[in-house]
Amino acid sequence: MSCVASSEQAHAEGAPRVIVAGATGFAGALAAHLLWRHPDFELVAVTGRSEQGRRLDDLYPRYRVGLAIEQLEPERLEAIDAAIVAYPHAAAAPTVAALCEHGARVVDLSADFRLRSQATYEQWYGEHPRPELLEQAVYGLTELHRAQIAGARIVANPGCYPTASLLGLAPLARAGLIADVVIDAKQGISGAGRAFDESTHLSMAGENILPYKVAAHRHTPEIEEQLAALDTVLPVQFQAHLVPLDQGEMASCYVTPTRTISKAELQELFIDAYAHEPFVEVVQAPPGVREVRETNFCRIFAAADGHTGKVLVFSAIDNLWKGTSSQALQNLNVMFGLPETAGLA
Amino acid sequence: MSCVASSEQAHAEGAPRVIVAGATGFAGALAAHLLWRHPDFELVAVTGRSEQGRRLDDLYPRYRVGLAIEQLEPERLEAIDAAIVAYPHAAAAPTVAALCEHGARVVDLSADFRLRSQATYEQWYGEHPRPELLEQAVYGLTELHRAQIAGARIVANPGCYPTASLLGLAPLARAGLIADVVIDAKQGISGAGRAFDESTHLSMAGENILPYKVAAHRHTPEIEEQLAALDTVLPVQFQAHLVPLDQGEMASCYVTPTRTISKAELQELFIDAYAHEPFVEVVQAPPGVREVRETNFCRIFAAADGHTGKVLVFSAIDNLWKGTSSQALQNLNVMFGLPETAGLA
Amino acid sequence: MSCVASSEQAHAEGAPRVIVAGATGFAGALAAHLLWRHPDFELVAVTGRSEQGRRLDDLYPRYRVGLAIEQLEPERLEAIDAAIVAYPHAAAAPTVAALCEHGARVVDLSADFRLRSQATYEQWYGEHPRPELLEQAVYGLTELHRAQIAGARIVANPGCYPTASLLGLAPLARAGLIADVVIDAKQGISGAGRAFDESTHLSMAGENILPYKVAAHRHTPEIEEQLAALDTVLPVQFQAHLVPLDQGEMASCYVTPTRTISKAELQELFIDAYAHEPFVEVVQAPPGVREVRETNFCRIFAAADGHTGKVLVFSAIDNLWKGTSSQALQNLNVMFGLPETAGLA
Amino acid sequence: MSCVASSEQAHAEGAPRVIVAGATGFAGALAAHLLWRHPDFELVAVTGRSEQGRRLDDLYPRYRVGLAIEQLEPERLEAIDAAIVAYPHAAAAPTVAALCEHGARVVDLSADFRLRSQATYEQWYGEHPRPELLEQAVYGLTELHRAQIAGARIVANPGCYPTASLLGLAPLARAGLIADVVIDAKQGISGAGRAFDESTHLSMAGENILPYKVAAHRHTPEIEEQLAALDTVLPVQFQAHLVPLDQGEMASCYVTPTRTISKAELQELFIDAYAHEPFVEVVQAPPGVREVRETNFCRIFAAADGHTGKVLVFSAIDNLWKGTSSQALQNLNVMFGLPETAGLA
């Protein structure tokens, strides 16, 4: 018997009904939390392939979501308007397809629908389970594809590294200013998810800095494809590192520009690019990831290095929030015509 | 009254007599610890500009150095053979000079004698207090300047970032393979020293990743000057970040090579370069800084990225050990004809 | 120039106008944040004795409070309805007095009005600056003194340790069940506040567990006085420890009961005590402080140890939230007739 | 191919030959490291039930032990003089028995031979696999049983909590001063060992303080049995907590004394008790566990609380060192007639 009084959902009458499929992992659980406290959505179910019957607020007490984890059952799908799917890649696509067929609009947190090119997908992830749906999917970096997201049936939520990297590089890419780029990214241990192994044990991950997937990270083609969509076609040097914090991610971008760019021009470029964005902040000093912890904000600092001629961009997000679950909510807000900041500010 | 039984020094009869000037900071205290437990040196005094009279094993209990902190007194200098000076830049040079004049050989942990060019020094640090001594000083990256260090009166111990960066880049530089380089470095909070401010407070530095001194780090000219000594003259993009651990430093180096280099050639280059080095290890997987914590080792992993054509080098050290104080001991070993690994393995 | 769009305050028309005096420290800044996002209060000013003119969202970016820090000026006090004072003890009392005289109702975060006995105060803190106000002040542990708080002009917000300890012990104290008690408390580094010294430096506070103020913590008389108000008069063994996290506090209470108490009776006692409390949760397994991080909740687990006959109570809070600033908001809600959970759930 | 030059063992000719059985866990790996660098023992093999064939310096790079993990083979046992067994309880006893039968002297890190009473063992751990050996085993808290350890064939290395607790309480117990005692212990995450689960994941164990095994820790009977051997027979209230560091353990002991004891008498009692102990330090201020990290030292601070009449004792160790593996070496030193500090100071 538990005496814990779950917080109540307080959503508007007739609010869209949403489920989270795969709510036992870090991303799905946070998505459920954000929906639970959202004024304009109703979280009607959380499902999981394990832990069925256990309450989500037992598994993640801080999130205070008063629902038990269920098996995903097709017969109840009619009644829902949308779903956030937080499955591993390859497992996600069939679920996304089933949900779509029953009329739900889906934000998929996996990699299954992020890449436009099936060939690229299969080079990095293996055979695609539902390639016929690739065309319908919209890449869900809200700031880049807002209009398409509004009408999409399937939104492929970006990877956390592409989110930080692309927000940092998009103004330069659009202006045709990137001749070459190195992205050195650092991320907290929550980026490894609810995995129990040497990469997450506090006595191994603590007091450590660890480069991983050297010259082989699956987020590389995702960044390249999106830069190409901004007419910047080039191979990207992307490198990830694990550092000993929980939530937070920094993409340090070193750009060799196509021409000399002054400090003033650089500032104007970034400020203009994001002047009307509610969740991107161009700042005048290097941001720490702590500044954006547990928010949907991305903080960007750009600098021109007169010594080397390079342009440096530092882009800070919370990998679990803007990098994953709160961006999923931002996309849902757009998809359902709500204020983009609803439930997130 | 304290009941703490300090560990005993157990050095050989007639061992060289050494002092540490500036033993209250992190670097000086660790140097004192390493000398205290060294079989072939006698630590005869620890001095400080503050905390005089307090025992060093009270200030740094783990280090167990059973000496009280004294004022640095010239009249006792005759009796010593060597000194490690751990003062801030500009304050160090006059002390180094005074110690030299009294016949001591000095390893200086400050920046005062690291740069060969007085003009470069003064551009970054202000007026040089004792420029006439610059010629006598040898840059103390043991692996690069061993022979000169053996005979030097003043050894300028390298900065921690140059140590990791140069060990990672030297094989490529010597082979004329570096056309361009970005160094993205990450370091634990001990790198900020015994400074009490926002950069070190656990509730501010914890859960943070913070780029600092953007496009303006004083270690840049030090790296450039040493690469130039290997006939690689180019502006270096160096960027430092603070991450929430205590001791540990990773230099992630992204090299645009002057020509295509195969994986096999790259491996051979690094393995040959360090085959006889007792403290540099070329490894076959990305190292974590935890692997070298509290050791004088540097672990290096080099990879050729077939996709971008770049060469990646990851160089891991403990910033306080190989990056500072244990490298000072390694240099002292060389200066006094001892086995280079004495007291360090 | 900054491009950061501060979040907007969205309070009801005619909402009570509140200031935070002393908003530069951890407690005041969080109080300002909670007021800023509160639907039913208007935060009209933040003041500080330092950092005047600097924006609070520059000093604490995550809190996103779009006000500049001002000097506390008496002449503007007429226009405000309430104040939260976050000054050190002894400095707080005169400010509280001045604010009261101008008609504001005050929640004081300092120790100045926590003790009913002037003699006890002066034994621990020195001369009391405004003893004549002691009678008016109500001890602000909401769950114990809700009715009095509703009508109070001065609410003395409890210390964080007394908050966790008293919520854990009150059901036993009221039932006359405590013959003797040991409270072993552990707290994160934020408990030391914005102090820059050896207790907060990550390279000193990290990897440490440190008992402090042995047999001499000022929260002891506060706990004893409140237990006495529940007719439990006894000397309390209270001991605090710093452990390396940011926010979180655990009070582990070891009670020698006045008579044997069964497990079932113990459960009933606690569940009944807190059945109607919105922010106290009686749980059936030992709570971790992580479960209540950044919430106003207190989680309590009580167990009867059949082997020793003792009763164990574990009480977990966030020291900065329920232990300080969110409890101040809970009290303000009560004082102004708002739902107790407004702005906090 | 690896270029890592393993450090060399440099032991005396004819040094006792030792193996570590179960070297893949934290305790066994550290024991292997300490033997590897020990001047007077030869580490001849490391065995494991998993990871066979993998080098130990690949699994634990910092420890630099240049041996591959083998299967434990009885036929090679003749050639060894001693073994450290680091198996889970119940699995350890048969291995200890087999090693003894082949003539090896054993330090067992498990719980299998710690309790003198078979009945107590079976109440807490289940059936004892080799109860006939219980009589031969000596409890390996070196400071309490040095003489017996010297001649023992089986030394049962104490649990980490009993080590800290008993060193803190022994002087009071011997003097008949303990009427009642509460031990509140806190430990870093390494205490959970190489377990991959919710208790060790950095994103779950970080920012947490977690009481565990409430009123049911297996170290309780071990402490009680040893106190009884000092003629202090009473039920002990022992409670463990996990806090977010790697290595370190604090036992905070709250003693109700049998009579009033003055501060001076208390100091004398502790100082006399440990005046000749090389690894126990009685200090005059509360110790932090950081002071003893990676050492075999135990630091103890005792205080008489005039307010409550209780005696407080704070005992700080490194749970993996003095709490486990370095104490095993201390015991081996005693068993083989070496200086007790050999290889440890």
PDB file of N, CA and C in Angstrom, chain B residues 20-36 43 46 56 59-60 63-65 86 109 194 325:
ATOM      1  N   VAL B  20      60.210  22.576  -2.225  1.00  0.00           N
ATOM      2  CA  VAL B  20      59.092  23.003  -3.061  1.00  0.00           C
ATOM      3  C   VAL B  20      58.700  24.399  -2.597  1.00  0.00           C
ATOM      4  N   ALA B  21      58.813  25.354  -3.494  1.00  0.00           N
ATOM      5  CA  ALA B  21      58.412  26.731  -3.193  1.00  0.00           C
ATOM      6  C   ALA B  21      56.996  26.947  -3.729  1.00  0.00           C
ATOM      7  N   GLY B  22      56.074  27.236  -2.817  1.00  0.00           N
ATOM      8  CA  GLY B  22      54.681  27.382  -3.239  1.00  0.00           C
ATOM      9  C   GLY B  22      53.939  26.067  -3.086  1.00  0.00           C
ATOM     10  N   ALA B  23      54.035  25.485  -1.899  1.00  0.00           N
ATOM     11  CA  ALA B  23      53.490  24.137  -1.694  1.00  0.00           C
ATOM     12  C   ALA B  23      52.038  24.140  -1.246  1.00  0.00           C
ATOM     13  N   THR B  24      51.417  25.302  -1.137  1.00  0.00           N
ATOM     14  CA  THR B  24      50.036  25.331  -0.636  1.00  0.00           C
ATOM     15  C   THR B  24      48.999  25.116  -1.734  1.00  0.00           C
ATOM     16  N   GLY B  25      49.379  25.317  -2.984  1.00  0.00           N
ATOM     17  CA  GLY B  25      48.453  25.076  -4.093  1.00  0.00           C
ATOM     18  C   GLY B  25      48.422  23.606  -4.468  1.00  0.00           C
ATOM     19  N   PHE B  26      47.529  23.250  -5.364  1.00  0.00           N
ATOM     20  CA  PHE B  26      47.382  21.847  -5.752  1.00  0.00           C
ATOM     21  C   PHE B  26      48.676  21.289  -6.346  1.00  0.00           C
ATOM     22  N   ALA B  27      49.312  22.058  -7.231  1.00  0.00           N
ATOM     23  CA  ALA B  27      50.480  21.554  -7.953  1.00  0.00           C
ATOM     24  C   ALA B  27      51.677  21.391  -7.022  1.00  0.00           C
ATOM     25  N   GLY B  28      51.930  22.401  -6.194  1.00  0.00           N
ATOM     26  CA  GLY B  28      53.059  22.337  -5.274  1.00  0.00           C
ATOM     27  C   GLY B  28      52.881  21.255  -4.231  1.00  0.00           C
ATOM     28  N   ALA B  29      51.674  21.113  -3.738  1.00  0.00           N
ATOM     29  CA  ALA B  29      51.423  20.097  -2.713  1.00  0.00           C
ATOM     30  C   ALA B  29      51.654  18.693  -3.268  1.00  0.00           C
ATOM     31  N   LEU B  30      51.189  18.459  -4.493  1.00  0.00           N
ATOM     32  CA  LEU B  30      51.408  17.135  -5.088  1.00  0.00           C
ATOM     33  C   LEU B  30      52.894  16.908  -5.359  1.00  0.00           C
ATOM     34  N   ALA B  31      53.595  17.945  -5.806  1.00  0.00           N
ATOM     35  CA  ALA B  31      55.037  17.805  -6.015  1.00  0.00           C
ATOM     36  C   ALA B  31      55.733  17.432  -4.703  1.00  0.00           C
ATOM     37  N   ALA B  32      55.319  18.071  -3.611  1.00  0.00           N
ATOM     38  CA  ALA B  32      55.899  17.747  -2.305  1.00  0.00           C
ATOM     39  C   ALA B  32      55.623  16.290  -1.937  1.00  0.00           C
ATOM     40  N   HIS B  33      54.399  15.851  -2.191  1.00  0.00           N
ATOM     41  CA  HIS B  33      54.030  14.459  -1.907  1.00  0.00           C
ATOM     42  C   HIS B  33      54.919  13.486  -2.689  1.00  0.00           C
ATOM     43  N   LEU B  34      55.102  13.788  -3.965  1.00  0.00           N
ATOM     44  CA  LEU B  34      55.883  12.875  -4.810  1.00  0.00           C
ATOM     45  C   LEU B  34      57.352  12.860  -4.392  1.00  0.00           C
ATOM     46  N   LEU B  35      57.861  14.013  -3.974  1.00  0.00           N
ATOM     47  CA  LEU B  35      59.246  14.056  -3.479  1.00  0.00           C
ATOM     48  C   LEU B  35      59.361  13.313  -2.149  1.00  0.00           C
ATOM     49  N   TRP B  36      58.377  13.491  -1.308  1.00  0.00           N
ATOM     50  CA  TRP B  36      58.387  12.882   0.028  1.00  0.00           C
ATOM     51  C   TRP B  36      58.493  11.362  -0.049  1.00  0.00           C
ATOM     52  N   LEU B  43      63.235  15.673   0.484  1.00  0.00           N
ATOM     53  CA  LEU B  43      62.455  16.911   0.529  1.00  0.00           C
ATOM     54  C   LEU B  43      62.825  17.633   1.821  1.00  0.00           C
ATOM     55  N   VAL B  46      59.198  22.835   2.571  1.00  0.00           N
ATOM     56  CA  VAL B  46      58.086  23.302   1.745  1.00  0.00           C
ATOM     57  C   VAL B  46      57.801  24.741   2.173  1.00  0.00           C
ATOM     58  N   LEU B  56      51.838  20.739   6.230  1.00  0.00           N
ATOM     59  CA  LEU B  56      51.282  20.415   4.921  1.00  0.00           C
ATOM     60  C   LEU B  56      50.337  19.218   5.010  1.00  0.00           C
ATOM     61  N   LEU B  59      46.943  20.541   5.776  1.00  0.00           N
ATOM     62  CA  LEU B  59      46.288  21.180   4.622  1.00  0.00           C
ATOM     63  C   LEU B  59      45.884  20.140   3.576  1.00  0.00           C
ATOM     64  N   TYR B  60      46.746  19.154   3.350  1.00  0.00           N
ATOM     65  CA  TYR B  60      46.485  18.081   2.384  1.00  0.00           C
ATOM     66  C   TYR B  60      46.723  16.741   3.066  1.00  0.00           C
ATOM     67  N   TYR B  63      48.212  13.561   1.353  1.00  0.00           N
ATOM     68  CA  TYR B  63      49.579  13.569   0.844  1.00  0.00           C
ATOM     69  C   TYR B  63      50.598  13.219   1.919  1.00  0.00           C
ATOM     70  N   ARG B  64      50.202  13.371   3.194  1.00  0.00           N
ATOM     71  CA  ARG B  64      50.994  12.865   4.301  1.00  0.00           C
ATOM     72  C   ARG B  64      52.433  13.385   4.337  1.00  0.00           C
ATOM     73  N   VAL B  65      52.612  14.626   3.988  1.00  0.00           N
ATOM     74  CA  VAL B  65      53.955  15.222   4.038  1.00  0.00           C
ATOM     75  C   VAL B  65      54.155  15.869   5.400  1.00  0.00           C
ATOM     76  N   ALA B  86      56.300  26.544  -7.619  1.00  0.00           N
ATOM     77  CA  ALA B  86      54.883  26.482  -8.019  1.00  0.00           C
ATOM     78  C   ALA B  86      54.213  27.798  -7.685  1.00  0.00           C
ATOM     79  N   LEU B 109      57.064  25.481 -12.468  1.00  0.00           N
ATOM     80  CA  LEU B 109      55.753  25.043 -12.959  1.00  0.00           C
ATOM     81  C   LEU B 109      54.956  26.171 -13.613  1.00  0.00           C
ATOM     82  N   ARG B 194      43.424  25.799  -6.554  1.00  0.00           N
ATOM     83  CA  ARG B 194      42.774  26.079  -5.283  1.00  0.00           C
ATOM     84  C   ARG B 194      42.064  27.432  -5.333  1.00  0.00           C
ATOM     85  N   SER B 325      52.736  17.976 -11.911  1.00  0.00           N
ATOM     86  CA  SER B 325      53.696  17.703 -10.843  1.00  0.00           C
ATOM     87  C   SER B 325      54.509  16.430 -11.044  1.00  0.00           C
TER      88      SER B 325
END
